[in-house]
Coordinates of C-alpha atoms in Angstrom, one line a residue:
X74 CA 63.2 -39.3 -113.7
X75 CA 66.8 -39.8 -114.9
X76 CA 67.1 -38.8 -118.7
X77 CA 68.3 -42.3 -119.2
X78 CA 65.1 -43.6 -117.6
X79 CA 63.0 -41.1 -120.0
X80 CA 65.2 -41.5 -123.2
X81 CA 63.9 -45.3 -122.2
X82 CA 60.1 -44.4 -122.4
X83 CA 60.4 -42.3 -125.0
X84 CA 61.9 -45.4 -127.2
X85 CA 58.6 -47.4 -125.5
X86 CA 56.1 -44.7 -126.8
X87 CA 57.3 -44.8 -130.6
X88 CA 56.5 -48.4 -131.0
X89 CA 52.8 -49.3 -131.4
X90 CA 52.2 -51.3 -129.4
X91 CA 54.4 -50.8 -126.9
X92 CA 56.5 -53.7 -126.5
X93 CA 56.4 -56.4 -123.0
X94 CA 59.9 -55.1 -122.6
X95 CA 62.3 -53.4 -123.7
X96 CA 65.7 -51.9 -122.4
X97 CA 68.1 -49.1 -123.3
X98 CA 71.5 -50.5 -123.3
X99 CA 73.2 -46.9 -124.5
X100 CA 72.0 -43.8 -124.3
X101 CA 75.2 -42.2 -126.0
X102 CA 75.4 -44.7 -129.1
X103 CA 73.4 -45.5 -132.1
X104 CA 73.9 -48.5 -134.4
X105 CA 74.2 -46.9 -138.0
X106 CA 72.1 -48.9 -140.9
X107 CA 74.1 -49.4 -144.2
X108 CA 75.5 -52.3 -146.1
X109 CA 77.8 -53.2 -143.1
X110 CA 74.7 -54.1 -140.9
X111 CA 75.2 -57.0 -139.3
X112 CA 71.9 -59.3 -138.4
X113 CA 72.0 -62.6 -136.8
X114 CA 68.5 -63.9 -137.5
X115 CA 67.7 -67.0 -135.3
X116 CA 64.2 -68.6 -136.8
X117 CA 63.1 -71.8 -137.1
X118 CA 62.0 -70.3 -141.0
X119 CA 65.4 -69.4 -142.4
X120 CA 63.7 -68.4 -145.7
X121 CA 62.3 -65.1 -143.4
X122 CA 65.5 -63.6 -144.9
X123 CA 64.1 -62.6 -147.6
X124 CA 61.6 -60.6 -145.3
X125 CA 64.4 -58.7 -143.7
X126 CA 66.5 -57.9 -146.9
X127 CA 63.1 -56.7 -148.7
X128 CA 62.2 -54.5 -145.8
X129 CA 66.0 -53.2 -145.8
X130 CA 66.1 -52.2 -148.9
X131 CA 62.3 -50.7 -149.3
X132 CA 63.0 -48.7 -146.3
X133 CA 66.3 -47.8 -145.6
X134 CA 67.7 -48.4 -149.5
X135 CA 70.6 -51.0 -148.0
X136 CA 71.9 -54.4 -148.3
X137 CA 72.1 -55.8 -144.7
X138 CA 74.8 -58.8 -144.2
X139 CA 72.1 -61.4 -142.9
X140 CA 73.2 -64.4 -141.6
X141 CA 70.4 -67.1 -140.5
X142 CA 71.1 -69.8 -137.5
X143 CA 68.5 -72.6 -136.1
X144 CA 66.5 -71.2 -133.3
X145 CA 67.5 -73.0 -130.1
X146 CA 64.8 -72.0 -127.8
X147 CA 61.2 -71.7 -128.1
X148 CA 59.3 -68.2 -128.2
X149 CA 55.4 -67.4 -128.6
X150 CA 54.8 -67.8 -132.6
X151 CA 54.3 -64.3 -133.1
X152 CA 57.0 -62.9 -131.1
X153 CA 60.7 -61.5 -131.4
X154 CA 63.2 -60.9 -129.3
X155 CA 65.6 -58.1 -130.3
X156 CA 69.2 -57.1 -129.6
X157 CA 70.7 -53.8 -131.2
X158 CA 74.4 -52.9 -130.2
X159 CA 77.1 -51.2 -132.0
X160 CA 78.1 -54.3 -134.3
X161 CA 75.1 -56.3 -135.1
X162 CA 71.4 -56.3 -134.8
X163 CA 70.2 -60.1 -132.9
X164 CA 66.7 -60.9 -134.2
X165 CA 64.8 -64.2 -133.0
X166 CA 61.9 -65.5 -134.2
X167 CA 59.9 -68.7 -134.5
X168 CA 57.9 -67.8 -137.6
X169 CA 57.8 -64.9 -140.8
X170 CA 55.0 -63.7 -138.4
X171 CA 57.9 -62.7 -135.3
X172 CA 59.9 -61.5 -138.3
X173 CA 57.7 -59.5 -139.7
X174 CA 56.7 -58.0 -136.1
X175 CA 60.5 -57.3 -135.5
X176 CA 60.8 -55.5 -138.6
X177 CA 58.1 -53.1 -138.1
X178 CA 59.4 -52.4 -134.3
X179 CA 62.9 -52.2 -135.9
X180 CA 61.0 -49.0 -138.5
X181 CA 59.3 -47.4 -135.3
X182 CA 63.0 -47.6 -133.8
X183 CA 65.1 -46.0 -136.5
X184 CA 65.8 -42.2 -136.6
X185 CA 67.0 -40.0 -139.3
X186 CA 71.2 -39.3 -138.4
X187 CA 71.5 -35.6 -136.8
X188 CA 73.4 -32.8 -137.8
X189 CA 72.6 -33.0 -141.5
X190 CA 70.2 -31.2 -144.0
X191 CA 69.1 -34.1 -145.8
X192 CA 69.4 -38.2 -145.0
X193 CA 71.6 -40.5 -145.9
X194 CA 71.7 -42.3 -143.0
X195 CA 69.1 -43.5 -140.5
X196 CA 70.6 -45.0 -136.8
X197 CA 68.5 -47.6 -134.5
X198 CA 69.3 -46.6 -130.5
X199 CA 71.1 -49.8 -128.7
X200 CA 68.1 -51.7 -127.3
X201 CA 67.1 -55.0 -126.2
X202 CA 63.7 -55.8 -126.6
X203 CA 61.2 -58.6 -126.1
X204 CA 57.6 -58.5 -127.5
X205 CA 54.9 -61.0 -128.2
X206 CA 51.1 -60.9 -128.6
X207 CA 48.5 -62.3 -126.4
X208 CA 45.5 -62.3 -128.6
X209 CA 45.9 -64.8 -131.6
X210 CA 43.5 -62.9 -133.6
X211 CA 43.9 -58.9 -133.8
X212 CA 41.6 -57.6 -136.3
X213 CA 40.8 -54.2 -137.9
X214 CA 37.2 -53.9 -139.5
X215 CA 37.0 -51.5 -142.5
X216 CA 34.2 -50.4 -144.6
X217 CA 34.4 -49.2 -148.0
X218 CA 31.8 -46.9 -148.9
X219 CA 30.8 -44.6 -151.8
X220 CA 32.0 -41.7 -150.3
X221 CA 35.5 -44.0 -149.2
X222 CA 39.0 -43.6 -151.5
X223 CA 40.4 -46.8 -152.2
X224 CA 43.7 -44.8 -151.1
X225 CA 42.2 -44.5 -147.8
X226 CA 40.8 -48.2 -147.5
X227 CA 45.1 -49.0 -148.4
X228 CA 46.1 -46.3 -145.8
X229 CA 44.2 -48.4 -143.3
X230 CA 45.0 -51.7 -144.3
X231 CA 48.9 -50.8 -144.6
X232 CA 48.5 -49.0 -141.0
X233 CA 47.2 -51.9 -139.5
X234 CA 49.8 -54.2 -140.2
X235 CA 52.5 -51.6 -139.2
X236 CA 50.4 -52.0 -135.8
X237 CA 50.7 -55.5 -135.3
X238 CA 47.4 -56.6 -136.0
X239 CA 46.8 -59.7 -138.5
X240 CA 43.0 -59.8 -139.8
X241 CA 41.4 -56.9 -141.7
X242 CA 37.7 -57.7 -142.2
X243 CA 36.5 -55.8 -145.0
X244 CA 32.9 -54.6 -145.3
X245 CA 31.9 -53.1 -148.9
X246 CA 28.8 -51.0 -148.8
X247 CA 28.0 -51.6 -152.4
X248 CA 31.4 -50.8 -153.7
X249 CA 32.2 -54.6 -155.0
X250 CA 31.0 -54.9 -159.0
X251 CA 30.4 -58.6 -159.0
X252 CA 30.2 -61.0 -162.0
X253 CA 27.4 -62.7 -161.1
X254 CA 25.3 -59.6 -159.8
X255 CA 26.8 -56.8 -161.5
X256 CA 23.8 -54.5 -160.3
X257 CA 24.2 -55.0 -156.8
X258 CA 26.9 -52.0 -156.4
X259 CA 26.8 -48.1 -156.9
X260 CA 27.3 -48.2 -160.3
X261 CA 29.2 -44.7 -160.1
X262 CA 31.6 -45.6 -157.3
X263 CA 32.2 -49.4 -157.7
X264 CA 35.6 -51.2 -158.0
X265 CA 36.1 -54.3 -160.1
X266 CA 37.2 -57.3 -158.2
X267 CA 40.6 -57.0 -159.3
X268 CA 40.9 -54.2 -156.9
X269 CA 39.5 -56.0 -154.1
X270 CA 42.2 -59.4 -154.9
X271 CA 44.6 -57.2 -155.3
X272 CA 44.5 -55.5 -151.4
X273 CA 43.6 -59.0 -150.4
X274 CA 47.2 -59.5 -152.3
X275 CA 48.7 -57.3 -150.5
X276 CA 47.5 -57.8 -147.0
X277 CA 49.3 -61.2 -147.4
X278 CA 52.5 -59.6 -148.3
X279 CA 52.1 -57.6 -145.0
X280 CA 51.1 -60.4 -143.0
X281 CA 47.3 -59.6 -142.8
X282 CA 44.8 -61.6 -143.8
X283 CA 41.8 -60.0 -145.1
X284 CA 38.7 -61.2 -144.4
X285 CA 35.1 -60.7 -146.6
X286 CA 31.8 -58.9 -145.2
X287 CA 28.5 -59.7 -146.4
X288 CA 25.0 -58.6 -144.7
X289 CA 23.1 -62.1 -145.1
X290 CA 20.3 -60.6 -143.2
X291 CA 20.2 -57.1 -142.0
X292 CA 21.5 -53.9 -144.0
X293 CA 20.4 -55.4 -146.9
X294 CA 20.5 -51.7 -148.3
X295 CA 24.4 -52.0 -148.4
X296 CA 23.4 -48.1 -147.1
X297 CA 23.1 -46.7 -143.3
X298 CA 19.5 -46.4 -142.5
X299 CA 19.2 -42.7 -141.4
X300 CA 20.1 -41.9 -145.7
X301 CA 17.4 -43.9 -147.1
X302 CA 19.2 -44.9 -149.7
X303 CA 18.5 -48.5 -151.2
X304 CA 21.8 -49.8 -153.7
X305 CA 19.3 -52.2 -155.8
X306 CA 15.9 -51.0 -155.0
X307 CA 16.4 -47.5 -156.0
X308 CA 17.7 -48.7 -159.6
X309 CA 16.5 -52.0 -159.9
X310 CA 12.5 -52.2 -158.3
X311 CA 11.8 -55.5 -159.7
X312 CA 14.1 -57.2 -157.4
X313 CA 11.2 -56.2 -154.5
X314 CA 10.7 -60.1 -154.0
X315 CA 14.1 -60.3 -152.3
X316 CA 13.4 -58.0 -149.3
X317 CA 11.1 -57.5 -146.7
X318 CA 8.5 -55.1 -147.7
X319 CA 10.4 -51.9 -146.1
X320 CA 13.7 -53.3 -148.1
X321 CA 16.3 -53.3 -145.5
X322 CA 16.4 -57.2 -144.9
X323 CA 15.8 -60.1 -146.8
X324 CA 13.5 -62.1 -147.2
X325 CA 14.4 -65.6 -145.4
X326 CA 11.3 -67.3 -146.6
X327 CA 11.6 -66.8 -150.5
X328 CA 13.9 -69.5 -152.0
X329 CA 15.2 -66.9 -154.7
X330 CA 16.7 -65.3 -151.7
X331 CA 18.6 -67.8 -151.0
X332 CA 20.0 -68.6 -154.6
X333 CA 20.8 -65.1 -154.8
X334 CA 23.2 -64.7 -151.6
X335 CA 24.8 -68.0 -152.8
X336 CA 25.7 -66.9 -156.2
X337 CA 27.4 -63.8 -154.4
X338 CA 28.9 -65.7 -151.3
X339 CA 30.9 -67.8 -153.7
X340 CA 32.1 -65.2 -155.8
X341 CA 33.5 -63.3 -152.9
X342 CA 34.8 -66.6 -151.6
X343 CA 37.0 -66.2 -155.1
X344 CA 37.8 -63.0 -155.3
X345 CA 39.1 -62.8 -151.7
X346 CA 41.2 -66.0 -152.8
X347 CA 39.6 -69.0 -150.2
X348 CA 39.6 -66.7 -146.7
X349 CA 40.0 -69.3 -143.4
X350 CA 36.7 -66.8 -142.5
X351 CA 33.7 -64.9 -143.9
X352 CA 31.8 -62.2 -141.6
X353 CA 28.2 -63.1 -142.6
X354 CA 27.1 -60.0 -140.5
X355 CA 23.4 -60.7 -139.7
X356 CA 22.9 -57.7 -137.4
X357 CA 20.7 -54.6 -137.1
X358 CA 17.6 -57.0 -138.8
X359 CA 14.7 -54.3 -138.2
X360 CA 11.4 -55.3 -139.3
X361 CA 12.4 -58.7 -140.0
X362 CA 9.7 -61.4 -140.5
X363 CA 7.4 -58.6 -141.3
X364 CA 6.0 -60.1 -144.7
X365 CA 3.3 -62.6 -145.3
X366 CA 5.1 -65.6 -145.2
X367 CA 8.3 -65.1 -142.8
X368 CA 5.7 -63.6 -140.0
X369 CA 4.4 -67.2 -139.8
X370 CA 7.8 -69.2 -138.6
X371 CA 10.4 -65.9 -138.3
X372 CA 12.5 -68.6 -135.9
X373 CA 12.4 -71.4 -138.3
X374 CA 13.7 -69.1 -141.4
X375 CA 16.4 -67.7 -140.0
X376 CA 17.9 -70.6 -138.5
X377 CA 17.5 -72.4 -141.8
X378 CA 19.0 -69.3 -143.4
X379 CA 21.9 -69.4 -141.1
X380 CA 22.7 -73.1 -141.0
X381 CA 23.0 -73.0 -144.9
X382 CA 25.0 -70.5 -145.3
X383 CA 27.3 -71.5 -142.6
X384 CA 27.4 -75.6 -143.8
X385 CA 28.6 -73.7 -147.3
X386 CA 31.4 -71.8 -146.0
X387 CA 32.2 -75.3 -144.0
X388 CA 32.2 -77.1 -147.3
X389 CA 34.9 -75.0 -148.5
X390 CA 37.1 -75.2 -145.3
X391 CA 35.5 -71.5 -144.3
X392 CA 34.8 -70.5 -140.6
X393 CA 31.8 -68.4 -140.5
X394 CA 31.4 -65.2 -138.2
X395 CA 28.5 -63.3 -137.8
X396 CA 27.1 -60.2 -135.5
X397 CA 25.3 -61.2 -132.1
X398 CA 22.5 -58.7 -132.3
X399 CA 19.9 -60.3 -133.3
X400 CA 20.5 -63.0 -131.1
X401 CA 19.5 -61.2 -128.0
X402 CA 16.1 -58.9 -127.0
X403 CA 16.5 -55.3 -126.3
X404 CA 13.1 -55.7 -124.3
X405 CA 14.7 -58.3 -122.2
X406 CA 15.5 -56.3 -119.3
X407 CA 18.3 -58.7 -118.6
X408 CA 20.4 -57.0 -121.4
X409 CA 19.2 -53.0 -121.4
X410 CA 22.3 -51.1 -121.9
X411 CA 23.8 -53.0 -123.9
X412 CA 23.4 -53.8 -127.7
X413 CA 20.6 -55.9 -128.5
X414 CA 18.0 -55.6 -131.6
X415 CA 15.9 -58.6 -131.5
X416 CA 12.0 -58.6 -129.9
X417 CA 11.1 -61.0 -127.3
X418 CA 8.0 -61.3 -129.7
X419 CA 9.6 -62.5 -132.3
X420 CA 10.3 -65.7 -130.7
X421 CA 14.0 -66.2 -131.7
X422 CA 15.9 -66.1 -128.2
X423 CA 16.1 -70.5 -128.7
X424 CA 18.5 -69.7 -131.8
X425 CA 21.3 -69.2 -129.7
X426 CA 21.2 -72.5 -128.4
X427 CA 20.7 -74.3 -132.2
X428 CA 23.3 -72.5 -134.1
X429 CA 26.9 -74.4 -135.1
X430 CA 29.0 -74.1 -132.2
X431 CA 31.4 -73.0 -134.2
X432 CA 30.1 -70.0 -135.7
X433 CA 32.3 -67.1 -134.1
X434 CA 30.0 -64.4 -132.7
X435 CA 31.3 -60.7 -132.9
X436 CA 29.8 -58.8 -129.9
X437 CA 29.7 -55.2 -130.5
X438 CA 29.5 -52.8 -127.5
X439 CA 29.9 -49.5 -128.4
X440 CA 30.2 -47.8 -125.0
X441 CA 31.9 -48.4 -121.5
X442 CA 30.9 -51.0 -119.0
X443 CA 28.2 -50.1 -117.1
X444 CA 28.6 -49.7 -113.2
X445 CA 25.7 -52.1 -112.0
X446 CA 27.8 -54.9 -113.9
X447 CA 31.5 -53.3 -112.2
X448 CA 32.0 -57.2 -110.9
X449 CA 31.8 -58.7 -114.1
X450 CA 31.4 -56.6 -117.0
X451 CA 30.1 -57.0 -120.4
X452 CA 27.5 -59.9 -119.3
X453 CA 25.9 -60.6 -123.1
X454 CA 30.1 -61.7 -124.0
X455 CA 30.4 -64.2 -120.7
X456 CA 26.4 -64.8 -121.8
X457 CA 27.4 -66.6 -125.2
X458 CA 31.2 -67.9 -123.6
X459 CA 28.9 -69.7 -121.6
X460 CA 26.7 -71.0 -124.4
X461 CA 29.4 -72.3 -126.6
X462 CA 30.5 -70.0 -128.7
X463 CA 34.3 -68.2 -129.2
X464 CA 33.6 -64.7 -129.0
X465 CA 35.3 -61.6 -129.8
X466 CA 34.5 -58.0 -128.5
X467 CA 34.2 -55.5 -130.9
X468 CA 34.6 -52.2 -129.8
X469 CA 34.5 -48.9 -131.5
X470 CA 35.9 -45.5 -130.4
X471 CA 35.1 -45.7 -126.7
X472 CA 38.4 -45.0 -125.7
X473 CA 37.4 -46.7 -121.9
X474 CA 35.3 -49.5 -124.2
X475 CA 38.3 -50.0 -126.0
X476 CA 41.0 -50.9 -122.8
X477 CA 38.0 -52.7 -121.0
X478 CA 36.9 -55.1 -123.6
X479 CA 40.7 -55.5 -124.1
X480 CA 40.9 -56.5 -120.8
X481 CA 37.7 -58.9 -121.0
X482 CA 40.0 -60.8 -123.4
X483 CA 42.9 -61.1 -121.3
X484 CA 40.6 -62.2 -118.4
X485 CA 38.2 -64.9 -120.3
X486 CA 41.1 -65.7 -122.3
X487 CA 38.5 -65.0 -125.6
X488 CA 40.1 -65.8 -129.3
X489 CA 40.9 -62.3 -130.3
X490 CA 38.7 -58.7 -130.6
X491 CA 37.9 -56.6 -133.3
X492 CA 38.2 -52.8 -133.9
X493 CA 35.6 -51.6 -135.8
X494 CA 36.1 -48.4 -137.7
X495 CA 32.7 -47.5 -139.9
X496 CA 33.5 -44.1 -141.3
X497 CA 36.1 -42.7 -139.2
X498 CA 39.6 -43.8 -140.9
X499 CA 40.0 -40.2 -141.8
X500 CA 39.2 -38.8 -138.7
X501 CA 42.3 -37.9 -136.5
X502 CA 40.9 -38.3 -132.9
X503 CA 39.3 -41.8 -133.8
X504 CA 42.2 -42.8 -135.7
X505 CA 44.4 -42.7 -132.8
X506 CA 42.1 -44.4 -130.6
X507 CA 41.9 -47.3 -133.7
X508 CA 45.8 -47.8 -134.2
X509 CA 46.9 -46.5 -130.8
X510 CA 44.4 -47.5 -128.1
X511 CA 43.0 -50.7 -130.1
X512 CA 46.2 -51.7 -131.2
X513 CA 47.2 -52.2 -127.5
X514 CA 44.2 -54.1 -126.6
X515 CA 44.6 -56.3 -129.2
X516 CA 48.6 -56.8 -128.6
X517 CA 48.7 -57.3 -124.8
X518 CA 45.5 -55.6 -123.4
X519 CA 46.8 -55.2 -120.0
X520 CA 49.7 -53.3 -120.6
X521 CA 49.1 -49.8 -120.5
X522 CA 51.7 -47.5 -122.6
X523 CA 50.3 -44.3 -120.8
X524 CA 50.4 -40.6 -122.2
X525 CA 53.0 -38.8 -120.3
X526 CA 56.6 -38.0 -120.6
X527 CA 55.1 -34.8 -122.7
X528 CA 54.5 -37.5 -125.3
X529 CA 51.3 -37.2 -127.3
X530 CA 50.8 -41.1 -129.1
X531 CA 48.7 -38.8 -132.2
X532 CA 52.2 -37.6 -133.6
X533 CA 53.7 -40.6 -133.8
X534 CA 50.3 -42.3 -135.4
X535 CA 51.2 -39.1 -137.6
X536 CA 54.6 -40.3 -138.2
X537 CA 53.7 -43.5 -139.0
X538 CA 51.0 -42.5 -141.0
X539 CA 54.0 -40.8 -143.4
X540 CA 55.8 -44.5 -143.8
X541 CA 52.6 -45.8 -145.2
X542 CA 51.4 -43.1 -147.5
X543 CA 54.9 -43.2 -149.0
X544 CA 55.2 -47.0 -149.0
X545 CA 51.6 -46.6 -150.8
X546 CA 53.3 -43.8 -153.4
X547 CA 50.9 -40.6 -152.1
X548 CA 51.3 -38.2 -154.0
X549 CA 48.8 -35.8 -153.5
X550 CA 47.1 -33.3 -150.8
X551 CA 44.0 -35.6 -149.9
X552 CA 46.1 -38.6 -149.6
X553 CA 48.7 -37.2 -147.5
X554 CA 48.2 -37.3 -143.5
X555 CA 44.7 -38.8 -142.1
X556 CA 42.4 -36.5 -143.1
X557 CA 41.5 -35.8 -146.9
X558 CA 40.9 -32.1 -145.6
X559 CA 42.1 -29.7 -143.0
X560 CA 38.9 -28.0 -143.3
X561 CA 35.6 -29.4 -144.4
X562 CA 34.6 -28.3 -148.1
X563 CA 32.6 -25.1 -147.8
X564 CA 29.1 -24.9 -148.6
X565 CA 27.5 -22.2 -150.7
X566 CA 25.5 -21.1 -147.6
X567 CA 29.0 -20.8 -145.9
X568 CA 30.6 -18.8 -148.4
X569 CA 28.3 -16.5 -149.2

C-alpha cells in the first residue's frame, strides 16, 4: 500500500464510525484552525451556526468566520458532506443533526500542530468526506447502579454522542429519589431528580435524547437476582402486598399495584421532561402469577397491566417499548438458543398477538447466530416483524452478535438497535466493543472499518475518551480514562 493510500485509512480509523467515504485530497498539507477559518455552512437550518461557533470555541478556543448559504441539494437528514482544503472548511447539512455529526467527525479529524512542546494550534488534514446514517434510531442503554459514579453514567452519555448515536435509554437500579415514592431508591446512593433532568439536559444539548427505564413487571428488586438484594423489601416489608410472594415481580392482580407504578410513571415522565419513549422493560418475569390470585388468569393480568400502562404513555404523546422475553417460551423448542423466559404453562404465548401494534419490542440476544438458523438468523426478531411489531436488536458484548444483528437491520430494514451496556462502561475490552463495534452497527452496519494498518480502534476510543472527560471537567484519578482502577482494590486476604 502506497503511504498515501495508508495515510487515507489511518484518517478512516480515527473517526467512529468510520465514514461512507471519505478522500485524502493532500497528504503534504493541513488546514490550520484559528480565527481566519473559513466555513461555508450550506443547511437548510442556518441557525446551526451557533452549533459550529460553540463547538469552535469549546474545543479549539477560536472564532471561526462562518458564513451560512441555502442548501441546494438534498442529503439524508442526518448526514454531512465535508470539504477541508487550505482556505476553507465546506460543511453541508440538512439539519442541526448533520451539523452536529460534522462537528464531531471534524474533532476526530483535528491533530495537535508538530514540532512544538505545547499547543497552540491544532490542523485538520485536507479531506473530502461524505457520511450518513442508516439506522434512524441508534441507541446506547445505560444503567445506573449503586455501585455506578454519576461521572461515569456522563462519560457514557457524552461518549455516545461523540459516536453518532442519538437515544441513550437510561435504566436506574434504585438510584432515582422520587417525590412521590421517596423510599423506592437506595437511600445511601440515590440522586435527586435534578440530577437526572439535568443529563436529560444535556443529552439535548448533544443531540441525544435520553430515554426513561422502568421494570413494570420483572426486576421489581431494582437489584440483579444472583445478590438477593430487595431496594424496598429489605427496608420497607410492609409494601409485601405489591410483589409476588418471592418479591422480584409485581403483583398484576392487586389494584394498589397499579396505582403505585402510575404515581412513579408520571413522575419520570416529568423529570425526564415529556420523552417521545419510555422502556417499560417487562422482561426476566420469574415466578410470575405465582400468588393466589394472578395464578388464576396470569394471561388476562398482564395484558391488562400492559394495555394500561401503554394507553398512558399514549395519552401523553409517549411511545412505549418494552423487552420481548416474556413474550416467548423457553420450553418451546422452536426458540432454544435463544432468549426466551416465559413457560408454555403459563398460557401467555396469545399476548403477542393482543398487544398495541405499536408497542416497540427490544429483542435481546446476547450471543452469535446460531448455525442451524445460518439462512436466516435471529428467527424470534423476523418472528415478531412478522407479527406487527417494529423491532430493534439489542445486543450486548458479543463482538460477532454485535456486526450480525447490525446486519439483520440493514437486511429487514428494522427501526434502529440498541447496545446494551449493564455494568461494563468501565471495562476497557467491552467499552470498545460498545462505542467502536456497536457504534458501527448502528451507523451503517454493513460497513466494516477493519483492524489493520497496525491500528488498534481501543487507543483512539482512549483518545476520545480524553475529549469527554475534559469536556466533562475530570479532574481526578478514577474519573480519568475508562476504568476507575488500573488494578482492582485489594482485599485483606490479598494483602496479607
Amino acid at each position: 500500500m502506497n503511504p498515501t493510500a495508508r495515510y487515507a485509512e489511518i484518517l478512516r480509523s480515527k473517526v467512529i464510525p468510520a465514514p461512507r467515504r471519505l478522500t485524502l485530497l493532500s497528504e503534504d498539507a493541513m488546514a490550520s484552525i484559528s480565527e481566519e477559518t473559513r466555513i461555508i455552512l450550506e443547511t437548510r437550518v442556518p441557525e446551526a451556526k451557533a452549533l459550529i461557533l460553540r463547538a469552535f470555541v469549546d474545543w479549539w478556543n477560536v472564532v471561526p468566520q462562518v458564513e451560512t448559504r441555502p442548501l441546494e441539494s438534498p442529503l439524508n437528514p442526518e448526514g454531512y458532506a465535508l470539504k477541508i482544503d487550505a482556505t476553507e472548511i465546506r460543511l453541508r447539512a440538512e439539519s442541526e443533526a448533520g451539523v452536529r455529526n460534522a462537528l464531531w467527525t471534524l474533532r476526530q479529524l483535528a491533530e495537535a500542530e508538530r514540532g512544538a512542546k505545547t499547543v497552540s494550534r491544532w490542523n485538520l488534514p485536507l479531506v473530502d468526506v461524505e457520511d450518513y446514517p442508516e439506522t434512524a434510531f441508534r441507541c446506547l442503554h445505560l444503567c445506573w447502579f449503586p455501585e455506578t459514579p454519576a461521572f461515569e453514567i456522563e462519560r457514557s452519555l457524552r461518549m455516545a454522542a461523540f459516536c453518532k448515536f442519538n437515544y441513550v435509554i437510561l435504566e436506574s437500579w434504585g438510584m432515582t429519589r422520587l417525590h412521590s415514592h421517596p423510599e423506592y431508591c437506595w437511600d445511601e446512593f440515590a440522586v435527586e431528580p435534578e440530577t437526572i433532568t439535568a443529563l436529560v439536559e444535556l443529552g439535548r444539548s448533544l443531540g441525544v435524547t435520553v430515554i426513561p427505564q422502568f421494570n413494570l413487571f420483572g426486576h421489581a428488586t431494582l437489584s440483579r437476582t444472583g445478590t438477593g438484594k430487595h431496594v424496598l423489601l429489605d427496608s420497607h416489608p410492609e409494601y409485601e402486598s405489591l410483589f409476588e410472594p418471592d418479591g422480584w415481580s409485581w403483583c398484576l392482580s392487586n389494584p394498589e399495584t397499579r396505582k403505585y407504578l402510575t404515581e412513579i410513571v408520571q413522575e419520570l415522565i416529568q423529570i425526564y421532561q415529556n420523552p417521545p419513549f419510555f422502556h417499560i422493560g417487562c422482561d426476566e418475569a420469574y415466578n410470575c402469577g405465582s400468588c393466589s390470585v394472578c395464578e388464576k388468569d396470569l394471561p388476562g393480568y398482564m395484558l391488562k397491566h400492559i394495555q394500561f400502562f401503554h394507553d398512558l404513555l399514549a395519552s401523553q404523546g409517549i411511545r412505549a417499548i418494552m423487552w420481548h422475553d416474556m413474550l416467548l417460551a423457553q420450553d418451546d423448542t422452536t426458540w432454544r438458543g435463544y432468549t426466551a423466559c416465559g413457560y408454555l404453562f403459563d398460557n401467555t404465548l396469545d399476548l403477542v398477538n393482543e398487544l398495541p401494534k405499536d408497542i416497540i419490542l427490544c429483542d435481546w440476544e446476547y450471543g452469535s447466530p446460531l448455525e442451524k438458523d445460518a439462512d436466516k438468523p435471529w428467527p424470534t426478531v423476523r418472528f415478531f416483524r412478522e407479527k406487527g411489531f417494529d423491532v430493534m436488536p439489542c445486543p450486548w458484548n458479543n463482538e460477532k452478535g454485535i456486526w450480525s444483528l447490525g446486519d439483520l437491520v440493514h437486511e429487514l430494514q428494522l427501526p434502529g438497535i440498541v447496545i446494551t451496556t449493564w455494568h461494563q462502561c468501565h471495562d476497557s475490552q467491552n467499552f470498545t466493543k460498545f462505542f467502536w463495534v456497536g457504534a458501527q452497527a448502528a451507523w451503517h452496519p454493513t460497513y466494516r472499518q477493519l483492524y489493520g494498518l497496525n491500528v488498534v480502534p481501543r487507543e483512539y476510543i482512549n483518545r476520545m475518551v480524553r475529549l469527554v472527560n475534559r469536556d466533562a471537567g475530570a479532574k481526578t484519578y478514577r474519573q480519568f480514562g475508562t476504568a476507575q482502577h488500573q488494578i482492582p482494590p485489594l482485599s485483606i486476604q490479598e494483602i496479607g
